[in-house]
Amino acid sequence: IPPERIRNFSIIAHIDHGKSTLADRLLELTGVISKTGKNKQVLDKLKVERERGITVKAQSVSMFYEYKGQQYLMNLIDTPGHVDFSYEVSRSLAACQGTILLVDAAQGIQAQTVANFYLAFGEGLSVIPMLNKVDLPTAEPERAAKQIESAFEIEADRILKISAKTGLGIEQVLPAVIEQTPPPPGSAEKPFKALLFDTWYDTYVGVVCLMAVKDGSICRGDRIVSSHSGTKYEVMEVGVMHPEQTPTTLLRVGQVGYIVCNMKSIAEAHVGDTFYRDRFPVEALPGFVPAKSMVFAGVFPIDAGEFDRLNESIQKLTLNDSSVSVHKETSAALGQGWRLGFLGTLHMDVFRQRLEEEYDTNILITSPTVPYQIKYRDGTSKFIRTPADFPDANTMNDYVESTMEPFVISTLIFPEKYLGSMLELCTTHRGELQNHTFIDESRVMLKCRLPMAEIVTDFFDKLKSKSQGFASFDYEEAGYDASDLVKMEVLLNGEAVDALAAVMHKSSVIVAGREIASRLKDVIRRQLFDIIIQTTANGKIVARETVKQLRKNVTAKCYGGDITRKMKLLNKQKEGKKRMKRIGKVDLPHEAFLTIVKRS
Ligand code: GTP
């Protein structure tokens, strides 16, 4: 198939607006998957993704489609829908020329619709607007179309109205893509040049690289070179995703396909890298800014004997997610472990769930923190990934010029009646209002500058509860600014527990200090002695609580009673023990390490 009849496109949408369902419909229509419901939702491959109904890792599929008597090769490049993964969105977009902007006709434009639109617009892609879920009784396609018109300057009559669920209007989708998306540029005569935009580890063939061929062609046996490292590789297999890896004899200009070569580990595959044919160097494509970790958390085995097994699990998981950064960490309280860096809190949760489910590991995860920056008087500066590294209150004034924290610009979209509570939410999280505009008669888009740390805690949950689920939220990074930061320490019976320390803004100290102490009191079980909990900041005690000693045997009250009840109680205790860590003489349950996140 010549490049004129190839279309590389993606679907961008807010979470739950129906991207995966639309992709399934298109794959059925083109016969890539059957209608029997067997291999549904090929795009959402990972188990966690299916469970949570979110796409985390981008997948891509090639399909054939006949239009006006001619065969077209349609490459659908999948993009994740969540804020944490906007980095993956932009790298997937770099492989396409067009994108379907899918909007739920009942919900209208949401925060990620806006963010994704600007990413696509910035890449210079043609945007093909579509309204989905028009079958819903609550659908208001006219209103949603007006929002699209006013927010993105797209004419309302250009917008297709479809239902990915019932199949209504589906037959118009691929023709619209063909007509509104330019074919991939590039030349068959020029030497081979390809952009690596995704990579994963396959148990059978090893590292698989997904590439968009920009010029020339490639086949098995060719030798290719990475512009990034200069390393030479021999191509062992080329093919397309249809929907699984399907070998072909050749990958040509304009195509999107996979290449297996003798790469040993996924660390060699740099997303954004340009590959060329050995002895025919080309100018490298712009590439991508590497993913930045914005949330860090400590991960420790509960039982030190599990260290090696956990190490293996983390390595296996990061094999397919190069956006997780891994550093070894030693905590006085928790022993040897790791400090992992994630793109955001959802990314962290997904990773944790995978670690627990797929590898059945018994782990402790500490409260997430953002990367703080310390500027010293001698002109140097340092990023702080763990509160334990934050300068000591005593020496702070001698060496430190300023403490800095990362900020974001957030976009919130919600019905007008929540304007008051949304403004309040932003100000109580140290937000600085930038502007608010109406995207239709009754929906507001609000822009606000917030410290990243505020989002890492409970911002999202509160946003949802205060707006009864009607507000959506997205953010982009907005650099660092000086901020009055303090380290809060937690002492148990007079001893500081490094894994419970947290960095926070000075203004939060009193409230957070009291709350952390009282939450710890709630989660720490009574033991055979009193446990004094103290929180301190700048060497001063902020709050103090006591967990009174235990007097009676827990099961004593059951003696002579119902045996099943006693078993239940003991089992419950056993359950609890599974996730306990002994610090000094005190047993701390897993929840203790997360008390800092859950501020009220
Ligand atoms: P992410 O992967 O998280 O980005 O979500 P998604 O955009 O892929 O959404 P998905 O396709 O999983 O659809 C979300 C929900 O909307 C599912 O319960 C679908 O069944 C439903 N849905 C999708 N399209 C339609 C539609 O046209 N009509 C109706 N009524 N429901 C739909």
XYZ file of C-alpha atoms and ligand atoms in Angstrom:
632
model
C 0.000 0.000 0.000
C 1.509 3.361 -1.027
C 1.851 6.117 1.604
C -1.021 8.068 0.007
C -3.314 5.327 1.253
C -1.961 5.114 4.780
C -3.473 7.049 7.674
C -1.865 7.211 11.091
C -4.350 8.470 13.642
C -5.229 8.342 17.298
C -8.237 8.925 19.487
C -7.991 11.446 22.279
C -10.675 11.744 24.913
C -11.382 12.405 28.519
C -11.526 9.285 30.708
C -14.661 7.220 30.080
C -15.761 9.146 27.038
C -15.589 5.885 25.103
C -12.216 5.688 23.429
C -11.704 1.956 23.958
C -15.265 1.176 22.938
C -14.850 3.149 19.715
C -11.544 1.409 19.015
C -13.238 -1.977 19.490
C -16.010 -1.004 17.084
C -13.487 0.052 14.437
C -11.546 -3.171 14.864
C -14.745 -5.185 14.452
C -15.752 -3.185 11.423
C -12.431 -3.949 9.756
C -12.475 -7.590 10.858
C -9.403 -7.383 13.107
C -11.411 -8.743 16.012
C -14.571 -10.809 15.961
C -17.953 -9.606 17.114
C -18.395 -12.582 19.396
C -16.952 -10.613 22.235
C -13.862 -12.753 22.678
C -10.885 -10.448 22.343
C -12.709 -7.283 23.273
C -10.815 -4.200 24.336
C -7.521 -5.268 22.868
C -6.224 -1.829 23.471
C -6.574 -2.075 27.223
C -4.232 -4.968 27.643
C -3.037 -4.800 31.188
C -5.125 -6.321 33.912
C -5.119 -3.224 36.072
C -6.233 -1.191 33.128
C -9.160 -3.461 32.502
C -10.125 -3.435 36.150
C -9.958 0.286 36.492
C -11.249 0.905 33.006
C -8.381 3.213 32.182
C -5.722 2.963 29.560
C -2.247 3.271 30.938
C 0.107 1.937 28.350
C -0.459 2.962 24.764
C -1.052 0.161 22.258
C -1.466 0.419 18.553
C -3.290 -1.593 15.908
C -3.198 -1.703 12.118
C -6.314 -2.390 10.050
C -7.328 -2.475 6.404
C -10.318 -0.541 5.176
C -11.868 -0.226 1.755
C -12.934 3.265 0.808
C -14.142 4.349 -2.639
C -12.890 1.109 -4.114
C -9.399 1.362 -2.685
C -7.624 -0.380 0.179
C -6.380 1.868 2.965
C -4.033 0.944 5.781
C -5.314 2.576 8.942
C -2.946 2.646 11.909
C -4.708 3.448 15.145
C -2.236 4.634 17.753
C -3.734 4.408 21.204
C -3.183 7.096 23.795
C -3.831 6.985 27.518
C -6.533 9.283 28.852
C -5.322 10.275 32.279
C -3.483 13.425 33.356
C -0.550 11.498 34.737
C 0.197 10.118 31.337
C 0.166 13.229 29.172
C 3.789 12.414 28.431
C 2.671 9.179 26.789
C -0.044 11.042 24.933
C 2.421 13.400 23.330
C 4.763 10.622 22.262
C 1.908 8.700 20.659
C 0.785 11.830 18.868
C 4.221 12.236 17.317
C 3.545 9.108 15.280
C 0.226 10.368 13.823
C -0.974 13.006 11.412
C -4.560 13.157 12.635
C -6.590 12.509 15.739
C -10.210 11.906 16.628
C -11.261 14.231 19.429
C -13.956 12.179 21.125
C -16.355 13.946 23.478
C -19.160 12.367 25.508
C -22.363 14.057 24.326
C -23.872 13.885 27.796
C -20.882 15.214 29.705
C -19.546 17.672 27.207
C -15.996 18.990 27.242
C -13.953 17.959 30.268
C -10.530 18.997 31.526
C -8.623 16.272 29.666
C -10.487 17.064 26.458
C -8.960 20.531 26.645
C -5.486 19.337 27.610
C -5.433 16.666 24.902
C -6.739 19.042 22.271
C -3.873 21.437 22.920
C -1.319 18.631 22.839
C -2.630 17.529 19.419
C -2.935 21.082 18.172
C 0.647 21.757 19.269
C 1.834 18.735 17.270
C 0.130 20.170 14.191
C -2.305 17.262 13.808
C -5.664 17.501 12.046
C -8.341 17.239 14.686
C -11.491 15.314 13.746
C -14.199 16.148 16.295
C -16.800 13.508 17.225
C -19.548 13.371 19.798
C -20.029 9.938 21.347
C -22.839 8.358 23.361
C -25.597 10.149 21.461
C -27.786 7.133 22.318
C -27.917 8.182 25.969
C -31.190 9.797 27.053
C -29.136 12.450 28.817
C -27.108 13.248 25.700
C -27.171 16.911 24.655
C -25.256 16.809 21.387
C -26.185 20.358 20.381
C -24.875 21.777 23.604
C -21.667 19.732 23.515
C -21.140 20.794 19.899
C -21.432 24.445 20.921
C -18.828 23.928 23.634
C -16.439 22.406 21.097
C -17.100 25.315 18.791
C -16.439 27.948 21.424
C -13.458 26.268 23.114
C -11.570 25.071 20.028
C -12.955 27.160 17.176
C -14.197 24.068 15.358
C -17.402 24.519 13.341
C -20.273 22.649 14.960
C -21.538 21.239 11.648
C -18.222 19.425 11.127
C -18.779 17.325 14.221
C -19.832 13.685 13.707
C -22.416 12.301 16.102
C -21.952 8.650 16.948
C -22.590 5.943 19.493
C -19.661 3.615 19.958
C -21.921 1.370 22.002
C -24.805 0.846 19.587
C -22.720 1.344 16.460
C -24.764 4.343 15.316
C -22.793 6.444 12.843
C -19.704 4.218 13.133
C -19.517 3.741 9.357
C -18.755 7.456 8.959
C -15.751 7.404 11.269
C -13.021 5.943 9.058
C -14.112 7.901 5.946
C -13.855 11.085 8.029
C -10.380 10.079 9.177
C -9.305 9.322 5.600
C -10.612 12.622 4.270
C -9.465 14.863 7.068
C -6.057 13.356 7.848
C -3.137 13.920 5.506
C -1.150 10.837 4.482
C 2.188 10.467 6.256
C 4.908 12.594 4.667
C 8.220 11.028 3.696
C 9.937 9.446 0.773
C 10.452 5.840 -0.267
C 13.695 6.756 -2.049
C 15.402 8.342 0.918
C 17.407 6.149 3.305
C 15.536 4.498 6.169
C 14.630 6.755 9.063
C 12.212 5.858 11.871
C 10.950 7.287 15.126
C 10.843 4.943 18.114
C 7.724 5.878 20.068
C 6.922 2.905 22.229
C 8.605 -0.190 23.497
C 7.767 -3.195 25.620
C 9.181 -6.501 26.697
C 7.724 -9.641 25.186
C 8.455 -12.936 26.911
C 9.051 -14.743 23.603
C 10.986 -12.299 21.455
C 12.424 -9.861 24.024
C 12.452 -6.104 23.486
C 9.885 -4.935 20.920
C 10.200 -1.423 19.458
C 7.209 0.316 17.940
C 8.317 2.687 15.204
C 6.858 5.133 12.754
C 8.814 4.837 9.494
C 9.472 8.384 8.271
C 11.529 7.563 5.143
C 12.693 4.473 3.244
C 11.970 0.915 4.328
C 13.356 -1.855 6.477
C 13.295 -5.658 6.470
C 14.658 -8.590 8.380
C 18.443 -8.868 8.260
C 19.017 -5.122 7.840
C 21.404 -3.400 10.194
C 20.147 -0.296 11.960
C 21.749 2.265 14.254
C 20.363 4.254 17.182
C 21.058 7.998 16.851
C 20.910 8.298 20.599
C 23.595 5.772 21.512
C 25.264 4.938 18.200
C 24.694 1.249 18.908
C 24.210 -1.028 15.874
C 21.528 -3.684 15.803
C 20.512 -6.454 13.464
C 16.809 -6.537 12.617
C 15.398 -9.958 13.455
C 11.739 -9.400 12.738
C 9.479 -6.637 11.425
C 5.707 -6.574 11.466
C 2.488 -4.822 12.344
C 0.127 -5.013 15.298
C -2.953 -6.801 13.932
C -3.961 -6.805 16.792
C -1.064 -8.919 18.090
C 2.460 -8.876 16.650
C 2.115 -10.117 13.061
C 5.376 -10.462 11.078
C 5.584 -8.918 7.596
C 8.385 -8.958 5.028
C 8.883 -5.221 5.021
C 8.026 -1.986 6.824
C 7.753 0.927 4.433
C 7.666 4.692 4.596
C 4.494 5.925 6.305
C 3.888 2.680 8.153
C 3.733 2.134 11.854
C 5.021 -1.238 12.939
C 7.256 -3.120 15.293
C 10.872 -4.137 15.023
C 12.599 -6.821 17.021
C 16.369 -6.543 17.028
C 19.098 -7.783 19.305
C 18.424 -5.329 22.124
C 19.121 -6.897 25.462
C 17.050 -4.723 27.726
C 14.349 -2.143 27.449
C 16.790 0.402 28.877
C 18.490 0.467 25.451
C 15.290 1.591 23.751
C 14.972 5.345 24.193
C 11.533 6.559 23.312
C 11.926 9.476 20.903
C 15.118 8.009 19.399
C 15.693 8.072 15.621
C 16.949 4.907 13.918
C 18.747 4.816 10.566
C 20.330 2.217 8.304
C 23.938 1.373 9.060
C 26.283 3.560 6.970
C 23.418 5.878 5.926
C 23.172 8.371 8.790
C 20.250 10.826 8.823
C 19.420 13.884 10.830
C 17.734 12.845 14.080
C 14.084 13.786 14.706
C 13.446 16.225 17.553
C 12.725 13.437 20.092
C 10.940 13.915 23.362
C 11.623 15.487 26.692
C 12.064 12.498 28.994
C 9.271 11.748 31.453
C 9.840 13.477 34.765
C 9.012 11.858 38.057
C 6.736 14.186 39.990
C 5.763 11.892 42.849
C 8.137 9.821 44.922
C 7.389 7.120 47.439
C 9.474 4.674 49.411
C 8.804 0.953 48.937
C 10.048 -1.512 51.532
C 9.571 -5.231 52.115
C 7.820 -5.926 55.414
C 10.081 -8.876 55.950
C 13.723 -8.086 55.125
C 14.082 -11.641 53.774
C 11.765 -10.656 50.928
C 14.172 -8.036 49.598
C 15.513 -10.086 46.700
C 12.124 -11.274 45.558
C 10.720 -7.759 45.704
C 13.759 -6.478 43.840
C 13.032 -8.949 41.066
C 9.370 -7.933 40.934
C 10.202 -4.243 40.702
C 12.681 -4.938 37.937
C 10.135 -6.972 36.003
C 7.512 -4.275 36.323
C 9.788 -1.432 35.341
C 10.839 -3.478 32.320
C 7.564 -2.420 30.733
C 7.234 0.965 32.313
C 10.353 2.987 31.800
C 8.658 6.060 33.262
C 9.116 4.687 36.796
C 12.461 5.774 38.238
C 14.139 3.477 40.736
C 16.731 4.328 43.401
C 17.886 2.210 46.314
C 17.046 3.690 49.703
C 17.915 2.782 53.248
C 15.654 3.837 56.071
C 16.639 3.549 59.724
C 13.119 2.427 60.505
C 12.274 0.291 57.504
C 15.632 -1.058 56.416
C 16.602 -1.508 52.775
C 14.180 -0.577 50.075
C 13.676 1.671 47.096
C 12.564 5.164 46.319
C 10.398 5.016 43.256
C 9.493 8.033 41.155
C 6.168 8.222 39.302
C 4.538 10.571 36.820
C 1.654 11.173 39.223
C -0.414 9.599 41.975
C -2.550 7.472 39.686
C 0.581 6.133 38.064
C 1.808 5.282 41.562
C -1.432 3.541 42.520
C -1.450 1.508 39.338
C 2.143 0.447 39.944
C 1.444 -0.491 43.538
C -1.591 -2.505 42.573
C 0.410 -4.379 39.975
C 3.182 -5.061 42.428
C 0.735 -6.414 44.964
C -1.453 -8.369 42.581
C 0.906 -9.732 40.035
C 3.695 -10.504 42.424
C 1.850 -11.050 45.646
C 4.388 -9.125 47.646
C 4.061 -7.919 51.142
C 5.189 -4.350 50.940
C 5.076 -1.041 52.760
C 4.693 2.126 50.756
C 5.424 5.464 52.392
C 3.486 8.684 51.825
C 4.150 10.213 48.427
C 6.164 13.418 48.177
C 6.993 15.760 45.325
C 10.593 16.598 44.415
C 11.581 19.673 46.461
C 14.610 21.731 45.603
C 17.083 23.246 48.042
C 19.224 26.228 47.027
C 22.347 26.561 49.152
C 24.207 29.733 50.033
C 27.261 28.509 48.129
C 25.262 28.649 44.885
C 24.651 24.901 44.530
C 21.248 23.270 44.605
C 19.861 19.824 45.172
C 16.609 17.916 44.547
C 15.111 16.192 47.536
C 13.284 12.977 46.792
C 12.752 11.868 50.348
C 11.868 13.908 53.464
C 14.794 12.249 55.249
C 17.162 14.260 53.013
C 15.547 17.576 53.856
C 18.021 19.848 55.724
C 17.933 19.799 59.491
C 16.093 22.656 61.205
C 19.223 23.533 63.256
C 21.591 23.937 60.338
C 19.038 25.217 57.852
C 19.801 28.906 58.389
C 23.551 28.420 58.087
C 23.590 26.786 54.668
C 20.267 27.160 52.956
C 19.419 30.128 50.780
C 15.896 29.022 49.918
C 13.611 26.021 49.666
C 11.634 25.569 46.470
C 8.654 23.489 45.490
C 7.137 22.520 42.128
C 3.951 24.202 40.894
C 1.317 23.277 38.321
C -1.266 25.161 36.333
C -4.508 23.295 36.738
C -7.620 23.372 34.596
C -10.964 22.636 36.240
C -14.230 22.308 34.334
C -17.549 22.155 36.221
C -21.160 23.371 36.270
C -21.502 26.980 37.363
C -23.243 26.197 40.636
C -19.995 24.757 42.026
C -17.981 27.904 41.313
C -17.970 28.950 44.977
C -16.838 25.610 46.324
C -14.233 25.170 43.578
C -12.726 28.586 44.311
C -12.637 27.714 47.972
C -11.002 24.364 47.216
C -8.255 26.147 45.292
C -7.574 28.754 47.966
C -7.486 26.228 50.804
C -4.854 24.356 48.809
C -2.659 27.434 48.479
C -3.909 27.991 44.944
C -3.697 31.255 43.080
C -6.607 31.886 40.754
C -5.580 32.832 37.223
C -8.882 33.196 35.412
C -12.233 31.638 34.777
C -14.277 31.562 31.588
C -17.609 30.134 30.530
C -17.454 27.430 27.870
C -21.251 27.547 27.551
C -24.113 29.234 29.446
C -23.567 27.163 32.558
C -20.156 25.511 32.498
C -17.048 27.128 33.866
C -13.407 26.535 33.012
C -11.140 27.700 35.806
C -7.375 28.034 35.681
C -5.464 28.052 38.889
C -1.824 27.821 39.928
C -1.242 25.285 42.695
C 1.705 23.717 44.472
C 2.128 20.177 43.090
C 2.281 18.896 46.675
C -1.344 19.874 47.220
C -2.452 17.712 44.314
C -0.478 14.752 45.551
C -2.439 14.664 48.767
C -6.189 14.740 48.560
C -7.073 17.445 46.074
C -8.622 15.099 43.561
C -10.864 13.313 46.063
C -12.094 16.615 47.420
C -12.701 17.999 43.971
C -14.916 15.029 43.236
C -16.821 15.155 46.508
C -17.327 18.927 46.524
C -18.677 18.867 42.983
C -20.632 15.635 43.400
C -18.443 14.138 40.726
C -19.188 16.832 38.154
C -15.837 18.589 38.108
C -12.967 17.385 35.984
C -9.367 18.287 36.437
C -6.086 18.320 34.567
C -2.756 20.012 35.086
C 0.542 20.896 33.501
C 3.837 21.571 35.185
C 4.703 25.189 35.846
C 8.215 25.184 37.275
C 9.619 25.823 40.750
C 9.133 28.690 43.158
C 10.545 29.604 46.541
C 8.306 28.439 49.359
C 8.549 28.293 53.150
C 9.040 24.589 53.672
C 9.410 22.729 56.904
C 10.179 19.130 57.746
C 7.710 17.515 60.103
C 9.023 14.639 62.129
C 7.160 11.991 64.028
C 8.554 10.661 67.281
C 7.392 7.394 68.814
C 8.348 7.180 72.471
C 10.877 9.934 71.855
C 12.508 8.426 68.785
C 12.181 9.973 65.350
C 10.884 7.563 62.684
C 12.431 8.647 59.400
C 9.828 6.882 57.264
C 7.068 8.976 58.811
C 8.692 12.349 58.192
C 7.083 14.748 55.729
C 7.951 18.052 54.095
C 5.195 20.652 54.071
C 4.465 24.328 53.822
C 4.875 26.303 57.039
C 1.203 27.238 57.032
C 0.130 23.585 57.209
C 2.272 22.644 60.176
C -0.155 23.124 63.064
C -3.155 21.491 61.454
C -1.192 18.672 59.831
C 0.868 18.057 62.957
C -2.246 17.563 65.070
C -3.945 15.505 62.472
C -1.024 13.183 61.850
C -0.667 12.559 65.585
C -4.338 11.843 66.033
C -4.544 9.601 62.976
C -1.528 7.653 64.124
C -3.235 7.223 67.466
C -6.216 5.746 65.665
C -4.259 3.248 63.615
C -1.629 2.094 66.095
C -2.865 -0.811 68.175
C -2.532 -0.797 71.909
C 0.464 -2.718 73.124
C 1.811 -3.809 76.486
C 3.158 -0.322 77.198
C 2.077 3.266 76.540
C 3.085 4.674 73.179
C 3.712 8.418 73.062
C 3.258 9.941 69.629
C 4.712 13.401 69.018
C 4.932 15.477 65.891
C 7.627 18.141 65.708
C 8.604 20.892 63.301
C 11.705 23.051 63.590
C 12.558 21.174 66.750
C 9.311 22.214 68.450
C 6.583 19.833 69.492
C 3.368 20.466 67.577
C 1.143 17.747 68.952
C 1.193 14.849 71.344
C -1.029 11.789 71.697
C -0.818 8.625 73.762
C -1.861 5.106 72.856
C -2.673 3.618 76.238
C -1.218 0.263 77.160
C -3.222 -2.874 76.686
C -4.493 -4.583 79.810
C -6.482 -7.619 78.784
C -5.984 -10.418 76.365
C -8.040 -9.593 73.271
C -9.669 -12.960 73.147
C -10.366 -13.133 76.871
C -13.866 -11.871 76.454
C -14.625 -14.709 74.096
C -13.641 -17.532 76.395
C -16.403 -20.013 76.786
C -18.193 -18.256 73.998
C -18.676 -19.023 70.380
C -15.590 -20.633 68.878
C -16.179 -19.268 65.383
C -16.228 -15.791 66.738
C -12.925 -16.378 68.443
C -11.424 -17.734 65.237
C -12.666 -14.715 63.413
C -11.018 -12.416 65.904
C -7.744 -14.289 65.706
C -7.841 -14.308 61.934
C -8.468 -10.618 61.946
C -5.421 -10.161 64.124
C -3.371 -12.316 61.802
C -4.501 -10.251 58.847
C -3.410 -7.174 60.691
C -0.022 -8.684 61.463
C 0.707 -9.285 57.826
C 1.190 -5.596 57.313
C 2.940 -4.601 60.496
C 6.407 -3.237 60.825
C 8.166 -3.135 64.139
C 9.896 0.178 64.768
C 11.903 -0.023 67.958
C 9.402 -1.764 70.156
C 6.312 -0.371 68.472
C 4.312 -2.275 65.864
C 3.176 0.065 63.110
C 0.451 -0.984 60.671
C 0.727 -0.153 57.005
C -1.838 2.647 57.246
C 0.460 4.524 59.610
C 2.757 5.254 56.690
C -0.033 6.784 54.686
C -1.514 9.074 57.339
C 0.294 12.041 55.899
C -1.526 11.774 52.563
C -4.974 11.660 54.024
C -5.412 15.136 55.395
C -8.906 16.373 55.967
P -10.178 5.294 29.238
O -9.533 4.058 28.704
O -10.169 5.340 30.718
O -9.679 6.537 28.619
O -11.758 5.198 28.914
P -12.364 5.112 27.501
O -12.467 6.476 26.966
O -11.647 4.088 26.709
O -13.855 4.630 27.789
P -14.523 3.235 27.474
O -14.495 2.910 26.036
O -13.974 2.226 28.408
O -16.028 3.601 27.815
C -16.410 4.056 29.095
C -17.842 3.647 29.375
O -18.756 4.285 28.476
C -18.089 2.152 29.200
O -18.935 1.723 30.225
C -18.759 2.053 27.842
O -19.608 0.934 27.748
C -19.540 3.345 27.786
N -19.751 3.805 26.403
C -18.822 3.968 25.443
N -19.393 4.424 24.313
C -20.709 4.566 24.572
C -21.833 4.997 23.789
O -21.744 5.351 22.628
N -23.035 5.006 24.423
C -23.190 4.627 25.698
N -24.408 4.673 26.217
N -22.171 4.213 26.450
C -20.940 4.172 25.890
